[in-house]
Amino acid sequence: MGRLLEFKAAIEPIPLSREEASTVARSFFSTPNSARSSDAWSSLVDADVLFALISILRDEMNRSPLAISEEAARIHDWISKSRVKVGMFDERDYFLGELSLIAGVTFRHLGEFDAAEKWLELAEASFRHTLNPAPLAARVSYARLSIRFDQRQLERVLEGVPSLLVSFDRLGMPAERRKTQFLEAMSLKQVGENAASLASFEALRMDLPSEDSALLSRVLIEIGAEHARVGRFEEAVSVYGEAADLLSTANDPMPLAHLKGTIAETYRLKGELHVAVDCYRVAMAEFARLGMETTVAYYRILVAEVLLMVNRDREAEWEIAAALPVVESHNMIPDAVVAV
């Protein structure tokens, strides 16, 4: 008669609560990469931990784009190479796509457009294998249009916006729709359609919920800039004040730096050129802290223009000399023409 053998049942790990997963994610994020243990990396096989970690990366994108681009790429590389199983269904592809999208957006902020495009392609490839790829693909399309805007391919942006607005409508994604409307308004401004641009910004101002302080502050900055462009300086200052109030509690340095640059432009329009130079340099310092060297180079050229107006030619040369290596390395053709 055969003998029955007793096998010990495999012990399943106890699932983490949402709070525990968030704590693990924060611990991973706050630990320098060189100090992360193998157990820390292994914690990323828990889908709830990865959800929490991606939420942290999204929150930090505008505060530390350089660090977050590196972090997202590093985590993506680990998940991709380790071939770990994450979740039960399409979670692994979803997380790889989200990490790729975060990397693409942050590289765009840094002016590294080739790297941004590469990561967006990876995001698209991963999202294609998820159960519901349409909303994810639409977010990638928005990121691509944002790159086209930064590259001043404005006709392509304006051509692509209507279809994307329809997609976000059909998919029930109002926040993404409003971001696309903002991108359209910015493009209209850049091509000189100022009345249409202002109408779009004003419509967004009325439509945006108060809790979306990040986008609302950017809308207010652009409305203020249009007031300044046509000489309504008191109205501009009032709207800038509204934007500053929102940003004072938002902990979002990127639009705050943009506000300072827009205020510099307002002083330039008023003819207070020495003050404008000082304000431009404050904005430059903010963007430099964020690692956004292409934006810093752009502001250096603006500063040089104003310095030439006040006969501070030697300082203008210094600014252009500092900007040109970045302008050339990032193929910023319109800015290179201005610099020359």
Short mmCIF file of C-alpha atoms in Angstrom, two decimals:
data_model
loop_
_atom_site.label_atom_id
_atom_site.label_comp_id
_atom_site.label_asym_id
_atom_site.label_seq_id
_atom_site.Cartn_x
_atom_site.Cartn_y
_atom_site.Cartn_z
CA MET A 1 0.00 0.00 0.00
CA GLY A 2 1.40 3.35 -0.97
CA ARG A 3 2.42 5.84 1.72
CA LEU A 4 0.81 9.26 1.73
CA LEU A 5 3.31 12.06 1.81
CA GLU A 6 2.47 15.30 3.55
CA PHE A 7 3.42 18.49 1.72
CA LYS A 8 3.47 21.88 3.35
CA ALA A 9 1.13 24.32 1.68
CA ALA A 10 2.81 27.24 -0.02
CA ILE A 11 2.51 30.34 2.07
CA GLU A 12 1.01 33.18 0.08
CA PRO A 13 2.31 36.64 0.95
CA ILE A 14 -0.19 38.74 2.85
CA PRO A 15 -1.46 41.50 0.55
CA LEU A 16 -0.47 45.01 1.58
CA SER A 17 -3.11 47.52 2.46
CA ARG A 18 -3.24 50.71 0.39
CA GLU A 19 -1.58 52.64 3.21
CA GLU A 20 1.18 50.04 3.56
CA ALA A 21 1.80 50.03 -0.18
CA SER A 22 2.04 53.83 -0.16
CA THR A 23 4.56 53.68 2.70
CA VAL A 24 6.70 51.14 0.82
CA ALA A 25 6.58 53.28 -2.33
CA ARG A 26 7.59 56.45 -0.46
CA SER A 27 10.44 54.57 1.21
CA PHE A 28 11.67 53.28 -2.16
CA PHE A 29 11.48 56.73 -3.73
CA SER A 30 13.26 58.49 -0.88
CA THR A 31 16.13 55.97 -0.79
CA PRO A 32 19.07 56.84 -3.07
CA ASN A 33 19.44 54.35 -5.88
CA SER A 34 22.90 53.27 -4.69
CA ALA A 35 21.43 52.36 -1.29
CA ARG A 36 18.44 50.34 -2.51
CA SER A 37 18.51 46.70 -1.48
CA SER A 38 17.34 43.75 -3.53
CA ASP A 39 14.33 43.52 -1.21
CA ALA A 40 13.46 47.13 -2.02
CA TRP A 41 13.49 46.37 -5.72
CA SER A 42 11.52 43.15 -5.17
CA SER A 43 8.78 45.18 -3.47
CA LEU A 44 7.91 46.56 -6.91
CA VAL A 45 6.28 43.27 -7.92
CA ASP A 46 3.33 44.38 -5.78
CA ALA A 47 0.93 46.21 -8.10
CA ASP A 48 -0.32 48.49 -5.33
CA VAL A 49 3.24 49.57 -4.55
CA LEU A 50 3.83 50.38 -8.22
CA PHE A 51 0.55 52.32 -8.43
CA ALA A 52 1.65 54.40 -5.45
CA LEU A 53 5.17 54.88 -6.83
CA ILE A 54 3.90 56.05 -10.22
CA SER A 55 1.61 58.51 -8.44
CA ILE A 56 4.66 59.91 -6.63
CA LEU A 57 6.61 60.20 -9.90
CA ARG A 58 3.72 62.08 -11.53
CA ASP A 59 3.51 64.49 -8.60
CA GLU A 60 7.25 65.20 -8.80
CA MET A 61 7.55 65.58 -12.60
CA ASN A 62 7.30 69.37 -12.62
CA ARG A 63 9.44 69.79 -9.52
CA SER A 64 12.42 67.67 -10.52
CA PRO A 65 12.14 66.71 -14.21
CA LEU A 66 15.78 65.61 -14.50
CA ALA A 67 15.66 63.34 -11.45
CA ILE A 68 12.26 61.91 -12.40
CA SER A 69 13.32 61.18 -15.98
CA GLU A 70 16.23 59.15 -14.63
CA GLU A 71 14.10 57.43 -11.99
CA ALA A 72 11.33 56.43 -14.40
CA ALA A 73 13.87 55.07 -16.88
CA ARG A 74 15.65 53.13 -14.12
CA ILE A 75 12.47 51.48 -12.81
CA HIS A 76 11.28 50.70 -16.34
CA ASP A 77 14.63 49.06 -17.07
CA TRP A 78 14.43 46.90 -13.94
CA ILE A 79 10.88 45.68 -14.63
CA SER A 80 11.64 45.08 -18.30
CA LYS A 81 14.87 43.14 -17.75
CA SER A 82 13.84 41.17 -14.68
CA ARG A 83 10.76 39.78 -16.44
CA VAL A 84 8.90 39.84 -13.13
CA LYS A 85 5.19 39.09 -13.02
CA VAL A 86 3.22 42.07 -11.80
CA GLY A 87 -0.47 41.71 -10.97
CA MET A 88 -2.90 39.26 -12.51
CA PHE A 89 -3.76 40.64 -15.94
CA ASP A 90 -2.27 43.52 -17.95
CA GLU A 91 -0.66 45.35 -15.05
CA ARG A 92 2.92 44.80 -16.18
CA ASP A 93 2.29 46.35 -19.61
CA TYR A 94 0.31 49.17 -18.02
CA PHE A 95 3.12 50.03 -15.60
CA LEU A 96 5.79 49.86 -18.31
CA GLY A 97 3.66 52.20 -20.39
CA GLU A 98 3.12 54.65 -17.54
CA LEU A 99 6.82 54.74 -16.71
CA SER A 100 7.65 55.30 -20.37
CA LEU A 101 5.12 58.12 -20.60
CA ILE A 102 6.52 59.80 -17.48
CA ALA A 103 10.03 59.54 -18.92
CA GLY A 104 8.83 60.96 -22.25
CA VAL A 105 7.12 63.95 -20.63
CA THR A 106 10.08 64.78 -18.40
CA PHE A 107 12.57 64.50 -21.24
CA ARG A 108 10.34 66.90 -23.17
CA HIS A 109 10.56 69.38 -20.27
CA LEU A 110 14.34 69.07 -20.49
CA GLY A 111 14.34 69.78 -24.23
CA GLU A 112 15.61 66.27 -25.02
CA PHE A 113 13.10 65.69 -27.80
CA ASP A 114 14.73 62.63 -29.39
CA ALA A 115 14.76 60.86 -26.03
CA ALA A 116 11.18 61.98 -25.39
CA GLU A 117 10.04 60.52 -28.72
CA LYS A 118 11.79 57.23 -27.96
CA TRP A 119 10.04 56.88 -24.63
CA LEU A 120 6.65 57.77 -26.09
CA GLU A 121 7.11 55.02 -28.66
CA LEU A 122 7.81 52.58 -25.82
CA ALA A 123 4.75 53.83 -23.97
CA GLU A 124 2.58 53.28 -27.02
CA ALA A 125 3.96 49.78 -27.53
CA SER A 126 3.23 48.79 -23.92
CA PHE A 127 -0.22 50.37 -23.76
CA ARG A 128 -1.18 48.49 -26.94
CA HIS A 129 -1.16 45.25 -24.91
CA THR A 130 -3.49 46.50 -22.17
CA LEU A 131 -7.17 45.62 -21.96
CA ASN A 132 -8.35 49.19 -22.65
CA PRO A 133 -5.66 50.92 -24.71
CA ALA A 134 -7.70 53.81 -26.18
CA PRO A 135 -7.49 56.27 -23.22
CA LEU A 136 -3.80 55.50 -22.74
CA ALA A 137 -3.01 55.97 -26.44
CA ALA A 138 -4.84 59.32 -26.39
CA ARG A 139 -2.60 60.51 -23.55
CA VAL A 140 0.46 59.56 -25.60
CA SER A 141 -0.95 61.51 -28.55
CA TYR A 142 -1.32 64.58 -26.34
CA ALA A 143 2.30 64.23 -25.21
CA ARG A 144 3.40 64.05 -28.85
CA LEU A 145 1.49 67.22 -29.72
CA SER A 146 3.17 68.95 -26.78
CA ILE A 147 6.56 68.08 -28.25
CA ARG A 148 5.45 69.47 -31.62
CA PHE A 149 4.49 72.70 -29.84
CA ASP A 150 7.91 72.95 -28.19
CA GLN A 151 9.50 72.39 -31.58
CA ARG A 152 7.31 75.20 -32.96
CA GLN A 153 5.60 72.89 -35.43
CA LEU A 154 2.44 74.85 -34.76
CA GLU A 155 0.50 73.90 -37.89
CA ARG A 156 0.86 70.22 -36.99
CA VAL A 157 -0.40 70.94 -33.49
CA LEU A 158 -3.45 72.83 -34.75
CA GLU A 159 -4.15 70.07 -37.26
CA GLY A 160 -3.97 67.37 -34.59
CA VAL A 161 -5.97 69.06 -31.84
CA PRO A 162 -9.56 68.61 -33.19
CA SER A 163 -9.27 64.84 -33.49
CA LEU A 164 -7.74 64.57 -30.03
CA LEU A 165 -10.53 66.69 -28.52
CA VAL A 166 -13.07 64.29 -30.03
CA SER A 167 -11.19 61.33 -28.55
CA PHE A 168 -11.15 62.81 -25.06
CA ASP A 169 -14.86 63.65 -25.36
CA ARG A 170 -15.78 60.12 -26.38
CA LEU A 171 -13.55 58.59 -23.71
CA GLY A 172 -14.94 60.79 -20.95
CA MET A 173 -11.60 62.43 -20.10
CA PRO A 174 -12.46 66.08 -19.29
CA ALA A 175 -9.15 66.92 -17.60
CA GLU A 176 -7.18 65.80 -20.63
CA ARG A 177 -9.60 67.65 -22.91
CA ARG A 178 -8.95 70.90 -21.06
CA LYS A 179 -5.18 70.40 -21.31
CA THR A 180 -5.58 69.94 -25.07
CA GLN A 181 -7.68 73.12 -25.27
CA PHE A 182 -4.88 74.95 -23.47
CA LEU A 183 -2.33 73.60 -25.95
CA GLU A 184 -4.55 74.78 -28.82
CA ALA A 185 -4.86 78.26 -27.27
CA MET A 186 -1.08 78.47 -26.82
CA SER A 187 -0.58 77.49 -30.47
CA LEU A 188 -3.08 80.11 -31.63
CA LYS A 189 -1.15 82.69 -29.61
CA GLN A 190 2.14 81.67 -31.23
CA VAL A 191 0.73 82.01 -34.77
CA GLY A 192 -0.63 85.48 -34.01
CA GLU A 193 -4.30 84.59 -33.59
CA ASN A 194 -4.47 86.64 -30.40
CA ALA A 195 -8.23 87.22 -30.27
CA ALA A 196 -9.01 83.52 -30.76
CA SER A 197 -6.32 82.58 -28.27
CA LEU A 198 -7.67 84.92 -25.59
CA ALA A 199 -11.22 83.66 -26.15
CA SER A 200 -9.98 80.09 -25.59
CA PHE A 201 -8.12 81.04 -22.42
CA GLU A 202 -11.17 82.90 -21.06
CA ALA A 203 -13.42 79.91 -21.84
CA LEU A 204 -11.00 77.64 -20.00
CA ARG A 205 -10.92 80.04 -17.06
CA MET A 206 -14.69 79.69 -16.71
CA ASP A 207 -14.67 75.92 -17.24
CA LEU A 208 -11.80 74.86 -15.01
CA PRO A 209 -12.65 73.54 -11.54
CA SER A 210 -10.97 75.44 -8.73
CA GLU A 211 -9.10 72.34 -7.60
CA ASP A 212 -7.18 72.21 -10.90
CA SER A 213 -4.88 74.97 -9.69
CA ALA A 214 -1.96 73.87 -11.89
CA LEU A 215 -3.74 74.44 -15.21
CA LEU A 216 -5.81 77.38 -13.95
CA SER A 217 -2.67 79.25 -12.90
CA ARG A 218 -1.17 78.76 -16.36
CA VAL A 219 -4.38 80.01 -17.99
CA LEU A 220 -4.32 83.12 -15.79
CA ILE A 221 -0.69 83.80 -16.66
CA GLU A 222 -1.54 83.74 -20.38
CA ILE A 223 -4.58 85.98 -19.91
CA GLY A 224 -2.38 88.42 -18.00
CA ALA A 225 0.23 88.31 -20.76
CA GLU A 226 -2.40 89.23 -23.36
CA HIS A 227 -3.56 92.17 -21.24
CA ALA A 228 0.06 93.33 -21.06
CA ARG A 229 0.57 92.90 -24.80
CA VAL A 230 -2.15 95.44 -25.55
CA GLY A 231 -1.10 97.84 -22.79
CA ARG A 232 -3.65 96.93 -20.11
CA PHE A 233 -0.97 96.70 -17.44
CA GLU A 234 -3.23 97.11 -14.39
CA GLU A 235 -5.43 94.24 -15.56
CA ALA A 236 -2.31 92.17 -16.21
CA VAL A 237 -0.97 92.75 -12.71
CA SER A 238 -4.35 91.82 -11.21
CA VAL A 239 -4.49 88.52 -13.10
CA TYR A 240 -0.86 87.75 -12.27
CA GLY A 241 -1.80 88.21 -8.62
CA GLU A 242 -4.56 85.60 -8.96
CA ALA A 243 -2.08 83.18 -10.52
CA ALA A 244 0.50 83.85 -7.79
CA ASP A 245 -2.11 83.16 -5.10
CA LEU A 246 -2.88 79.78 -6.65
CA LEU A 247 0.80 78.91 -7.02
CA SER A 248 1.66 79.94 -3.47
CA THR A 249 0.10 76.70 -2.19
CA ALA A 250 0.60 74.47 -5.24
CA ASN A 251 4.30 73.60 -4.75
CA ASP A 252 4.69 73.58 -8.53
CA PRO A 253 7.87 75.48 -9.48
CA MET A 254 7.54 75.21 -13.26
CA PRO A 255 4.50 77.50 -13.75
CA LEU A 256 5.88 79.77 -11.01
CA ALA A 257 9.09 80.19 -13.02
CA HIS A 258 6.98 80.85 -16.11
CA LEU A 259 5.01 83.51 -14.20
CA LYS A 260 8.26 85.28 -13.31
CA GLY A 261 9.36 85.20 -16.95
CA THR A 262 5.98 86.57 -18.05
CA ILE A 263 6.26 89.39 -15.52
CA ALA A 264 9.69 90.17 -16.99
CA GLU A 265 8.12 90.40 -20.44
CA THR A 266 5.49 92.78 -19.03
CA TYR A 267 8.19 95.09 -17.70
CA ARG A 268 9.82 94.94 -21.13
CA LEU A 269 6.56 96.01 -22.77
CA LYS A 270 6.24 98.87 -20.28
CA GLY A 271 9.70 100.07 -21.22
CA GLU A 272 11.21 99.33 -17.80
CA LEU A 273 14.06 97.45 -19.41
CA HIS A 274 16.55 97.27 -16.53
CA VAL A 275 13.85 95.78 -14.29
CA ALA A 276 12.92 93.37 -17.09
CA VAL A 277 16.52 92.10 -17.23
CA ASP A 278 16.53 91.45 -13.49
CA CYS A 279 13.19 89.61 -13.66
CA TYR A 280 14.29 87.51 -16.63
CA ARG A 281 17.35 86.45 -14.68
CA VAL A 282 15.22 85.44 -11.70
CA ALA A 283 13.15 83.24 -14.02
CA MET A 284 16.34 81.83 -15.59
CA ALA A 285 17.62 80.82 -12.15
CA GLU A 286 14.35 79.00 -11.43
CA PHE A 287 14.49 77.06 -14.70
CA ALA A 288 18.18 76.29 -14.13
CA ARG A 289 17.30 74.71 -10.76
CA LEU A 290 14.82 72.49 -12.60
CA GLY A 291 17.54 71.38 -15.04
CA MET A 292 15.69 72.91 -18.03
CA GLU A 293 18.74 74.13 -19.92
CA THR A 294 16.93 74.73 -23.23
CA THR A 295 14.49 77.09 -21.51
CA VAL A 296 17.41 78.82 -19.80
CA ALA A 297 19.08 79.26 -23.20
CA TYR A 298 15.87 80.75 -24.61
CA TYR A 299 15.71 83.25 -21.75
CA ARG A 300 19.38 84.14 -22.21
CA ILE A 301 18.56 85.24 -25.76
CA LEU A 302 15.63 87.33 -24.50
CA VAL A 303 17.91 88.94 -21.91
CA ALA A 304 20.52 89.64 -24.60
CA GLU A 305 17.91 91.41 -26.73
CA VAL A 306 16.94 93.69 -23.86
CA LEU A 307 20.57 94.33 -22.91
CA LEU A 308 21.25 95.49 -26.45
CA MET A 309 18.34 97.93 -26.15
CA VAL A 310 19.99 99.57 -23.14
CA ASN A 311 23.48 99.57 -24.66
CA ARG A 312 24.85 96.87 -22.37
CA ASP A 313 26.41 95.16 -25.37
CA ARG A 314 29.16 93.28 -23.56
CA GLU A 315 26.69 91.63 -21.18
CA ALA A 316 24.54 90.69 -24.18
CA GLU A 317 27.52 88.95 -25.75
CA TRP A 318 28.07 86.95 -22.56
CA GLU A 319 24.45 85.80 -22.51
CA ILE A 320 24.52 84.76 -26.17
CA ALA A 321 27.87 82.97 -25.72
CA ALA A 322 26.39 81.00 -22.82
CA ALA A 323 23.23 80.16 -24.78
CA LEU A 324 24.76 79.11 -28.11
CA PRO A 325 26.20 75.70 -27.07
CA VAL A 326 22.76 74.61 -25.83
CA VAL A 327 21.00 76.13 -28.83
CA GLU A 328 23.28 74.26 -31.22
CA SER A 329 23.30 70.94 -29.35
CA HIS A 330 19.49 70.87 -29.16
CA ASN A 331 18.96 72.08 -32.72
CA MET A 332 16.97 75.14 -31.61
CA ILE A 333 17.00 76.64 -35.11
CA PRO A 334 14.75 79.72 -34.60
CA ASP A 335 16.66 80.68 -31.43
CA ALA A 336 19.98 80.20 -33.21
CA VAL A 337 18.87 82.62 -35.93
CA VAL A 338 17.88 85.20 -33.30
CA ALA A 339 21.18 84.72 -31.47
CA VAL A 340 23.19 85.28 -34.65
#
